[in-house]
PDB file of C-alpha atoms in Angstrom:
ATOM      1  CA  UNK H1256       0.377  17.504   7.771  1.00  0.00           C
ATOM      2  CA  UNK H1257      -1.297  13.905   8.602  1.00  0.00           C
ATOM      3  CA  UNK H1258       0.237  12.126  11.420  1.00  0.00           C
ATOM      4  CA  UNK H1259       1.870   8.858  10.274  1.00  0.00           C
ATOM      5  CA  UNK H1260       1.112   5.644  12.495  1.00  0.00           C
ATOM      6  CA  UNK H1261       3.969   4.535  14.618  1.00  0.00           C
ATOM      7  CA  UNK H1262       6.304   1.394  13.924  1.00  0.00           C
ATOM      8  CA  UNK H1263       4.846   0.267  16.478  1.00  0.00           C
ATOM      9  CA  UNK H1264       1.370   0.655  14.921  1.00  0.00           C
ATOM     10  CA  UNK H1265       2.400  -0.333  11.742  1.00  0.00           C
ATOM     11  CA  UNK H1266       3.676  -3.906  13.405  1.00  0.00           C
ATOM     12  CA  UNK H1267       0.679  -4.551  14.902  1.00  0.00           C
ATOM     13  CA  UNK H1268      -1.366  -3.861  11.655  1.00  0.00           C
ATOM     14  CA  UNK H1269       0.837  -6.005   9.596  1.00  0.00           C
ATOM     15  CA  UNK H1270       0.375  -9.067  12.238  1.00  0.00           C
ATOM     16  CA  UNK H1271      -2.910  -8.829  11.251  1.00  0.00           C
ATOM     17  CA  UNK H1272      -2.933  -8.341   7.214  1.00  0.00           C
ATOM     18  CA  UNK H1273      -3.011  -4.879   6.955  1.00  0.00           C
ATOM     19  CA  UNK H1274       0.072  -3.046   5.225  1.00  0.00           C
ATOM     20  CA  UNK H1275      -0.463   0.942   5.438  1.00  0.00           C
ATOM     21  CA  UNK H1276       0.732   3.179   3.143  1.00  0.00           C
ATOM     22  CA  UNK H1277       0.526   6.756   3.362  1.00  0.00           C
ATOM     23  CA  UNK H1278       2.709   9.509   1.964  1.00  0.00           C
ATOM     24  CA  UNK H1279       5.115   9.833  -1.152  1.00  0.00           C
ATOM     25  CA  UNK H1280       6.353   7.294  -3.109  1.00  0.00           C
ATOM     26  CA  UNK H1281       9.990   7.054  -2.445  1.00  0.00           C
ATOM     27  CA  UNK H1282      13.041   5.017  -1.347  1.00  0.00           C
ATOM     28  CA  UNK H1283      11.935   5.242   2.347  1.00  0.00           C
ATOM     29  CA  UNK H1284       9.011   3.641   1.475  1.00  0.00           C
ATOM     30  CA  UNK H1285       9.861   1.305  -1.293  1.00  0.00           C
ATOM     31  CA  UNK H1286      11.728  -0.495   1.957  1.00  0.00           C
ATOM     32  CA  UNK H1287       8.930  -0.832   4.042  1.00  0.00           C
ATOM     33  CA  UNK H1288       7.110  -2.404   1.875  1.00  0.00           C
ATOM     34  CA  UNK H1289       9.540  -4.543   0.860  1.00  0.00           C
ATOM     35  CA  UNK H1290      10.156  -5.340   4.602  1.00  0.00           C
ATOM     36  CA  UNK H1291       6.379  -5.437   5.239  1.00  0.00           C
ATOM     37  CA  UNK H1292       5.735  -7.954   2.191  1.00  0.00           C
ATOM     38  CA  UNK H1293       8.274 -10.042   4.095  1.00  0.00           C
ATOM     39  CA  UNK H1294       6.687 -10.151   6.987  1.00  0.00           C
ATOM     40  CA  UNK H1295       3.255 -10.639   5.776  1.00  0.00           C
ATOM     41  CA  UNK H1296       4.617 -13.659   3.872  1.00  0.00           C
ATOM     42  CA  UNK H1297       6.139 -15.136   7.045  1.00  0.00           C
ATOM     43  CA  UNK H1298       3.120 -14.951   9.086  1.00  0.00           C
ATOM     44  CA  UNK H1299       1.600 -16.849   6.185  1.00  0.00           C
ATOM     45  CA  UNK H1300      -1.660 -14.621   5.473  1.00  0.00           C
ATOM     46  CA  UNK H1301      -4.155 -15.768   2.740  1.00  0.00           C
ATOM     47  CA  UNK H1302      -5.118 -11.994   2.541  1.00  0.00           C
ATOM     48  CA  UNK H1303      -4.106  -8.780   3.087  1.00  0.00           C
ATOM     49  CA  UNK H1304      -5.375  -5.232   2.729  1.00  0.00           C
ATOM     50  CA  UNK H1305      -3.517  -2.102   2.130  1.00  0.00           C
ATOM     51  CA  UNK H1306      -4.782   0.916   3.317  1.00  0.00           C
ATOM     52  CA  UNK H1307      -3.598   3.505   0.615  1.00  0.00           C
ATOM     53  CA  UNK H1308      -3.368   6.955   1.138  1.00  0.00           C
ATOM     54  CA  UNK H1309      -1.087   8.889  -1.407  1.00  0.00           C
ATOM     55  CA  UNK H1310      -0.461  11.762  -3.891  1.00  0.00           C
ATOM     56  CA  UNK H1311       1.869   9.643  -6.223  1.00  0.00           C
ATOM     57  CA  UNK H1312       5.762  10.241  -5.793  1.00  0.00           C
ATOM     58  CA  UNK H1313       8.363   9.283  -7.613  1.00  0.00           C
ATOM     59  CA  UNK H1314       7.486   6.477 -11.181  1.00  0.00           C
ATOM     60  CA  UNK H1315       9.885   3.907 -11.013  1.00  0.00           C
ATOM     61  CA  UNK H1316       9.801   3.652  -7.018  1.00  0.00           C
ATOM     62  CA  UNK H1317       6.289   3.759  -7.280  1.00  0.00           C
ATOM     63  CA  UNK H1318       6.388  -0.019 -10.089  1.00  0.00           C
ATOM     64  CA  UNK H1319       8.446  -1.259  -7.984  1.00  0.00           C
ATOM     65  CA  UNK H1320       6.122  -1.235  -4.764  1.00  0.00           C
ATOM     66  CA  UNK H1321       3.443  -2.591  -7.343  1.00  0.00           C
ATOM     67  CA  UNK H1322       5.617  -5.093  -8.495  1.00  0.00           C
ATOM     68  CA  UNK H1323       6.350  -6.470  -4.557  1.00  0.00           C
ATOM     69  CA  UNK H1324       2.743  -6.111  -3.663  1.00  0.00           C
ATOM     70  CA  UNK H1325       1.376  -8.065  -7.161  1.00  0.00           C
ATOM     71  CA  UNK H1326       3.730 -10.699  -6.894  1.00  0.00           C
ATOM     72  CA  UNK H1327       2.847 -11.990  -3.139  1.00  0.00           C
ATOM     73  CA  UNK H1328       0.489 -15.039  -3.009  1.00  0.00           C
ATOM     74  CA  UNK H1329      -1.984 -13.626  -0.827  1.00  0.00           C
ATOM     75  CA  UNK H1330      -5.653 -12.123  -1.870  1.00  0.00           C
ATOM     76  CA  UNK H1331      -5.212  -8.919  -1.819  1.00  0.00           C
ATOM     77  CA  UNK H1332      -7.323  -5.597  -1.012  1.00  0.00           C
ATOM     78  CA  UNK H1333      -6.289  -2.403  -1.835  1.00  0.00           C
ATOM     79  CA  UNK H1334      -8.420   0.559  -0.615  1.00  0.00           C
ATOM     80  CA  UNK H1335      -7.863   4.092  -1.025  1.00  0.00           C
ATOM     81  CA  UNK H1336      -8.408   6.623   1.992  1.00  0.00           C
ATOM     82  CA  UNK H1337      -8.511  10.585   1.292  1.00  0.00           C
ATOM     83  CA  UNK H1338      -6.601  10.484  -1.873  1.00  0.00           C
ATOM     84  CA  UNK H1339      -5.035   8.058  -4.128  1.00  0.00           C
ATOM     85  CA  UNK H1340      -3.231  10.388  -6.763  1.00  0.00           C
ATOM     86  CA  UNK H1341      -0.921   9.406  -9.718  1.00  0.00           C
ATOM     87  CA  UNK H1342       1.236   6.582  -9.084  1.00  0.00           C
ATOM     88  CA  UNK H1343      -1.271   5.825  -6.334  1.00  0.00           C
ATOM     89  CA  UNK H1344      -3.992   5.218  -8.302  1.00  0.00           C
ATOM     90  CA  UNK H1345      -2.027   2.995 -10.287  1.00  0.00           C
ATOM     91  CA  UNK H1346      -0.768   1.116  -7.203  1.00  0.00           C
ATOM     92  CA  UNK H1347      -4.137   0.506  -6.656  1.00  0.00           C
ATOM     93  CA  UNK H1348      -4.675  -1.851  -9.471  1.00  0.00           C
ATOM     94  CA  UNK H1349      -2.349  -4.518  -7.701  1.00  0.00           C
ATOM     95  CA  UNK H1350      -4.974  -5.242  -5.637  1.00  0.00           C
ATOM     96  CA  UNK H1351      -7.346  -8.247  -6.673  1.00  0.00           C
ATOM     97  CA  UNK H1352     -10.341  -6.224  -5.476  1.00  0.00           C
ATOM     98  CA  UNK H1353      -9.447  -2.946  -5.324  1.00  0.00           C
ATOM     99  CA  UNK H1354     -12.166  -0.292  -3.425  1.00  0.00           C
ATOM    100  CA  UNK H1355     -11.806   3.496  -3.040  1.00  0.00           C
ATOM    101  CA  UNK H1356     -13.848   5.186   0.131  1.00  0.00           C
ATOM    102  CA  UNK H1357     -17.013   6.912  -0.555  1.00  0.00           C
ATOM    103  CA  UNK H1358     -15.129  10.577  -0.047  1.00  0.00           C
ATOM    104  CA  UNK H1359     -11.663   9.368  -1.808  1.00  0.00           C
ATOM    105  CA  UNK H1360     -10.544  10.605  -4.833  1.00  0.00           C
ATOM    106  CA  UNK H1361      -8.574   9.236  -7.862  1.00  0.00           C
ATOM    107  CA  UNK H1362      -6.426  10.987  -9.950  1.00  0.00           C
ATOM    108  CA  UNK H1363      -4.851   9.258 -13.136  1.00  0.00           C
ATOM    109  CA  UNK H1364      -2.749  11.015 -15.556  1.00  0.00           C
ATOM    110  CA  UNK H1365      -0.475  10.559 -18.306  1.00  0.00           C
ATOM    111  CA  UNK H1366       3.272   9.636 -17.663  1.00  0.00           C
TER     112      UNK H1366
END
């Protein structure tokens, strides 16, 4: 299993624009973000990039994330690391430029 930065880590990376998501799509997560979208609003950036690294997770968690990262006025950039599976790779699509890594993967499949 892949480390996960610490809050401490992630803090720093959201002072400067960067929102990191790794792991399964779930409650845990649907609160950072929503947290993290908060923050990034409040510092008042004009772009951000997530750094996406997931095998999908749960549907309805997984809108809801797109919906909080879609809706914020910044540019965004969403780029996939490793693998952006399922609801991942449709998180991705939030992003007004959206890039995947040259070894990344993308899987997409029917709901």
């Amino acid at each position: 299993m892949q480390d996960s930065p610490s809050n401490e880590a992630r803090l720093e990376l959201l002072r400067h624009g960067i929102l990191d998501l790794h792991g399964e799509f779930d409650e845990n997560m649907a609160v950072f973000v929503r947290k993290a979208m908060t923050m990034l609003a409040a510092y008042g950036r004009s772009e951000i990039e997530v750094r996406l690294t997931s095998g999908g997770g749960n549907c309805q968690i997984g809108l809801h994330i797109y919906d909080m990262i879609r809706v914020h006025p910044a540019k965004k950039l969403i780029r996939g690391y490793g693998y952006t599976h399922s609801m991942a790779g449709v998180l991705l699509q939030a992003g007004d430029r959206r890039e995947l890594t040259a070894h990344s993967s993308m899987i997409l499949h029917d709901v």
